[in-house]
Short mmCIF file of C-alpha atoms in Angstrom, two decimals:
data_model
loop_
_atom_site.label_atom_id
_atom_site.label_comp_id
_atom_site.label_asym_id
_atom_site.label_seq_id
_atom_site.Cartn_x
_atom_site.Cartn_y
_atom_site.Cartn_z
CA MET A 1 -0.15 -0.12 0.28
CA ARG A 2 2.77 2.50 0.08
CA ASP A 3 3.54 2.28 -3.19
CA MET A 4 0.32 3.09 -4.25
CA HIS A 5 -0.19 7.02 -3.81
CA GLY A 6 2.88 9.92 -4.59
CA SER A 7 6.64 10.00 -4.92
CA SER A 8 9.55 8.50 -3.30
CA ASP A 9 10.21 12.29 -2.03
CA GLU A 10 7.05 12.43 -1.05
CA PHE A 11 7.39 9.33 0.86
CA SER A 12 10.92 10.32 2.33
CA GLY A 13 9.41 13.79 3.85
CA SER A 14 6.30 12.06 5.27
CA CYS A 15 8.81 9.32 6.97
CA LEU A 16 11.16 12.28 8.18
CA LYS A 17 7.95 14.65 9.09
CA GLU A 18 6.89 11.28 11.25
CA GLU A 19 10.30 10.79 13.13
CA LEU A 20 10.29 14.35 14.18
CA LEU A 21 6.75 13.84 15.51
CA LYS A 22 7.58 10.77 17.06
CA GLU A 23 10.72 12.58 19.34
CA ARG A 24 8.91 15.31 20.26
CA LEU A 25 6.27 13.17 21.94
CA LEU A 26 8.89 10.56 23.71
CA ARG A 27 9.35 12.55 26.59
CA PRO A 28 5.95 13.76 27.29
CA ALA A 29 4.61 10.86 27.05
CA ARG A 30 6.67 8.82 29.16
CA ASP A 31 5.65 11.40 31.55
CA ILE A 32 2.31 11.36 31.04
CA ARG A 33 2.48 7.30 31.70
CA SER A 34 4.39 7.95 34.71
CA ILE A 35 1.90 9.78 36.60
CA LEU A 36 -1.06 7.85 35.34
CA ARG A 37 0.28 5.09 37.34
CA TRP A 38 -0.24 7.09 40.11
CA GLY A 39 -4.26 6.71 39.24
CA TYR A 40 -4.12 10.52 38.03
CA PRO A 41 -7.42 11.12 35.90
CA LYS A 42 -6.00 11.03 32.30
CA PHE A 43 -7.35 13.73 30.08
CA SER A 44 -6.05 16.16 33.07
CA THR A 45 -2.71 14.62 33.56
CA ILE A 46 -2.33 15.01 29.19
CA ARG A 47 -3.66 18.57 29.50
CA PHE A 48 -1.03 18.85 32.55
CA VAL A 49 1.72 17.76 30.47
CA ALA A 50 0.87 19.07 27.48
CA ASP A 51 1.22 22.61 28.87
CA TYR A 52 4.06 21.79 30.28
CA PHE A 53 5.41 21.03 27.40
CA GLN A 54 3.99 23.93 24.85
CA LEU A 55 2.59 20.95 22.56
CA SER A 56 0.19 21.74 19.92
CA PRO A 57 -3.10 20.95 19.43
CA GLU A 58 -2.15 18.28 17.13
CA GLU A 59 0.28 16.59 19.38
CA ARG A 60 -2.39 16.74 22.47
CA HIS A 61 -4.57 14.58 20.22
CA ILE A 62 -2.15 12.03 19.16
CA LEU A 63 -1.31 11.62 23.03
CA THR A 64 -4.70 11.39 23.73
CA ARG A 65 -5.53 9.04 20.97
CA VAL A 66 -2.41 6.86 21.99
CA ILE A 67 -1.71 6.72 25.68
CA MET A 68 -4.03 4.73 28.08
CA PRO A 69 -4.31 4.26 31.54
CA PRO A 70 -2.79 0.87 32.97
CA ASP A 71 -6.24 -0.29 33.90
CA ARG A 72 -7.59 0.00 30.49
CA VAL A 73 -5.13 -1.41 29.17
CA ILE A 74 -5.21 -4.78 30.30
CA SER A 75 -8.65 -5.48 29.63
CA ARG A 76 -8.35 -4.22 26.45
CA VAL A 77 -5.48 -6.16 25.14
CA ASN A 78 -7.02 -9.27 26.31
CA LYS A 79 -10.33 -9.08 24.20
CA LYS A 80 -7.69 -8.65 21.11
CA ILE A 81 -8.24 -11.55 18.50
CA ALA A 82 -5.94 -12.89 16.62
CA CYS A 83 -6.27 -11.57 12.55
CA THR A 84 -7.09 -15.28 11.53
CA ALA A 85 -9.45 -16.39 13.90
CA ILE A 86 -12.65 -14.75 12.41
CA LYS A 87 -12.76 -17.91 10.59
CA ASP A 88 -16.61 -19.10 10.89
CA ARG A 89 -17.65 -16.23 13.05
CA LYS A 90 -19.91 -13.64 12.78
CA LEU A 91 -18.91 -10.19 12.50
CA LEU A 92 -19.88 -7.09 12.71
CA LEU A 93 -18.14 -3.90 11.72
CA ASP A 94 -17.73 -0.49 12.68
CA GLY A 95 -18.17 0.86 8.48
CA TYR A 96 -16.32 4.43 9.25
CA ASN A 97 -13.96 3.35 11.51
CA VAL A 98 -12.70 0.80 10.16
CA LEU A 99 -12.86 2.41 6.30
CA LEU A 100 -11.68 5.78 7.47
CA SER A 101 -8.55 3.91 9.34
CA VAL A 102 -7.91 2.10 5.89
CA ASP A 103 -7.95 4.87 4.25
CA ASN A 104 -5.34 6.52 6.27
CA LEU A 105 -2.92 3.11 5.84
CA ILE A 106 -3.23 3.69 2.59
CA LYS A 107 -3.05 7.44 2.02
CA GLU A 108 0.40 6.50 4.13
CA GLY A 109 -1.34 8.20 6.93
CA PRO A 110 0.73 7.90 9.98
CA MET A 111 -0.94 5.72 12.12
CA TRP A 112 -0.09 4.41 15.87
CA PHE A 113 0.71 1.93 18.01
CA CYS A 114 -0.95 2.50 21.25
CA ASP A 115 -1.03 1.30 24.53
CA ASP A 116 -3.79 -0.84 24.43
CA GLY A 117 -2.28 -3.38 21.75
CA TYR A 118 -4.73 -1.51 18.93
CA ILE A 119 -3.60 0.33 15.92
CA ARG A 120 -5.33 4.10 15.29
CA ASP A 121 -4.98 6.85 13.02
CA THR A 122 -5.26 10.47 14.02
CA ARG A 123 -6.33 12.47 11.34
CA TYR A 124 -8.93 15.24 12.97
CA TYR A 125 -8.69 18.40 11.45
CA PHE A 126 -11.29 17.05 9.00
CA SER A 127 -15.24 16.20 9.60
CA ARG A 128 -15.66 12.29 8.96
CA ALA A 129 -18.21 13.40 5.69
CA LYS A 130 -15.69 14.86 3.86
CA GLN A 131 -12.82 11.63 4.94
CA ALA A 132 -15.83 9.38 3.60
CA GLU A 133 -15.59 11.28 0.18
CA ASP A 134 -13.46 8.69 -1.58
CA ILE A 135 -12.48 5.43 0.86
CA GLY A 136 -13.52 3.03 -2.24
CA GLU A 137 -10.03 1.05 -2.12
CA ALA A 138 -9.98 1.19 1.56
CA LEU A 139 -13.23 -0.77 1.48
CA ALA A 140 -12.10 -3.01 -1.58
CA ALA A 141 -8.79 -3.57 1.28
CA VAL A 142 -10.99 -4.52 3.84
CA LEU A 143 -13.32 -7.21 1.69
CA GLU A 144 -9.98 -8.62 0.43
CA PHE A 145 -8.53 -9.45 3.89
CA LEU A 146 -12.34 -10.90 4.57
CA SER A 147 -12.59 -13.11 1.62
CA GLU A 148 -8.94 -14.43 2.74
CA ASN A 149 -10.26 -15.12 6.31
CA GLY A 150 -13.78 -16.68 5.63
CA PRO A 151 -15.88 -15.42 8.71
CA GLU A 152 -19.40 -17.25 8.29
CA SER A 153 -21.39 -13.55 8.12
CA VAL A 154 -20.45 -10.29 7.99
CA ILE A 155 -22.32 -6.65 8.62
CA PHE A 156 -20.91 -3.12 7.74
CA LEU A 157 -22.82 -0.59 10.36
CA PHE A 158 -22.42 2.83 9.28
CA ASP A 159 -23.67 6.17 11.25
CA ALA A 160 -26.81 7.00 9.65
CA GLN A 161 -26.06 10.88 10.36
CA ILE A 162 -23.57 10.84 8.28
CA SER A 163 -24.26 12.31 4.50
CA ARG A 164 -24.47 9.74 1.76
CA SER A 165 -23.79 6.99 4.38
CA GLY A 166 -26.93 5.25 2.53
CA GLU A 167 -24.84 5.16 -0.61
CA LEU A 168 -22.30 3.83 0.95
CA ALA A 169 -23.76 0.72 2.24
CA GLY A 170 -25.53 0.11 -1.23
CA LEU A 171 -22.14 0.16 -2.34
CA THR A 172 -20.77 -2.12 -0.29
CA ARG A 173 -23.66 -4.20 -0.23
CA HIS A 174 -22.88 -4.61 -3.40
CA LYS A 175 -19.34 -5.48 -2.76
CA LEU A 176 -19.74 -7.99 -0.26
CA LYS A 177 -21.63 -10.07 -3.71
CA GLU A 178 -18.57 -9.29 -5.59
CA TYR A 179 -16.46 -10.64 -3.13
CA LYS A 180 -18.96 -13.37 -2.42
CA ILE A 181 -18.88 -12.70 1.60
CA SER A 182 -22.54 -13.50 3.19
CA GLY A 183 -23.12 -10.17 4.66
CA GLU A 184 -25.23 -7.10 5.04
CA ALA A 185 -24.14 -3.28 5.14
CA LYS A 186 -27.10 -0.84 6.57
CA THR A 187 -26.91 2.13 8.49
CA SER A 188 -28.16 3.22 11.71
CA LYS A 189 -29.18 6.35 13.60
CA THR A 190 -27.66 4.30 16.85
CA ALA A 191 -24.86 2.45 15.29
CA ASP A 192 -22.26 2.89 18.58
CA PHE A 193 -25.17 1.77 20.75
CA GLU A 194 -25.91 -1.45 18.80
CA LEU A 195 -22.40 -2.36 18.14
CA LYS A 196 -22.37 -2.09 21.82
CA THR A 197 -25.25 -3.93 22.95
CA LYS A 198 -24.58 -7.29 19.80
CA GLY A 199 -21.58 -7.08 20.73
CA GLY A 200 -21.78 -7.55 24.15
CA ASN A 201 -23.78 -9.83 24.26
CA PRO A 202 -22.22 -12.98 25.03
CA GLU A 203 -24.49 -15.36 23.53
CA ASN A 204 -24.85 -13.72 20.05
CA ASN A 205 -20.80 -14.66 19.97
CA ILE A 206 -20.07 -12.03 17.89
CA ILE A 207 -16.36 -10.30 17.10
CA VAL A 208 -16.69 -6.55 16.53
CA ALA A 209 -14.39 -4.88 14.41
CA THR A 210 -13.04 -1.36 15.72
CA SER A 211 -10.81 1.03 17.44
CA ASP A 212 -13.31 3.24 19.33
CA GLY A 213 -12.38 2.76 22.84
CA ILE A 214 -16.04 3.09 24.25
CA ILE A 215 -17.10 0.95 21.83
CA ILE A 216 -14.04 -1.70 23.15
CA ASP A 217 -15.05 -1.53 26.82
CA SER A 218 -18.56 -2.87 26.36
CA VAL A 219 -17.77 -5.72 23.72
CA LYS A 220 -16.50 -9.02 24.79
CA GLU A 221 -14.00 -9.76 21.09
CA VAL A 222 -12.39 -7.29 18.88
CA LEU A 223 -10.73 -7.37 15.61
CA ASP A 224 -8.69 -4.86 14.54
CA ILE A 225 -8.74 -4.83 10.58
CA PRO A 226 -5.80 -2.03 10.33
CA ALA A 227 -3.64 -3.59 11.98
CA CYS A 228 -4.06 -6.78 10.74
CA LEU A 229 -3.11 -5.34 6.88
CA MET A 230 0.01 -3.55 8.11
CA GLU A 231 0.90 -6.79 9.54
CA LYS A 232 0.12 -8.78 5.97
CA ILE A 233 2.18 -5.97 3.75
CA GLY A 234 4.67 -5.68 6.25
CA ILE A 235 4.32 -2.07 7.65
CA GLU A 236 4.97 -0.36 10.86
CA PRO A 237 2.92 1.70 13.02
CA ILE A 238 5.29 4.55 15.12
CA ARG A 239 5.41 3.46 18.76
CA LEU A 240 5.73 5.96 21.61
CA TYR A 241 8.37 4.34 23.56
#
């Protein structure tokens, strides 16, 4: 995926920027983790340390996405399943969460390995609607991964409040048939609630694909599709340690 877009000069420049950003955030990240071990609140701790180091809004956002309190780390890591463990299992995808992260990966955006073991992108300055305008390539990458790993069924769930969600659900349904994957794609005005309730009921025996921490905290098993794709093509995430 890294060679799909842009020149080698652009790629080198992107890598340099990521390395400089990582170097700038390493010490604040260590300080925040040290304070969190004493039980202090996450967000006020990040704000305190970020103020001290005079970090930008983007840098603060990255730290908020990457760093987790120790108790959350253990719980979330234990829910993460192997990429190949979805065979003959029911899978529920957090549609925009997964596709936008994969889109960021394809477009060579920074992908961060977070303290709870999940891969996240840190785009925050565009709306979801704007980001979702052209994610056909991301959808193809996800469907290829699913076709290779053989889940029993797949449901893509998209937030109905984001513009053109119905069109994306329709495209996804068409592509599921094209890839011969048993499944469905639909929109919901309460997408997060459905993900949490369906994935949190042990009787459903459903795996949820997402990197949304609030959803992860409520469900039983979680698949990190961006991490699976990165492992497949040999791309390492940025690690703040």
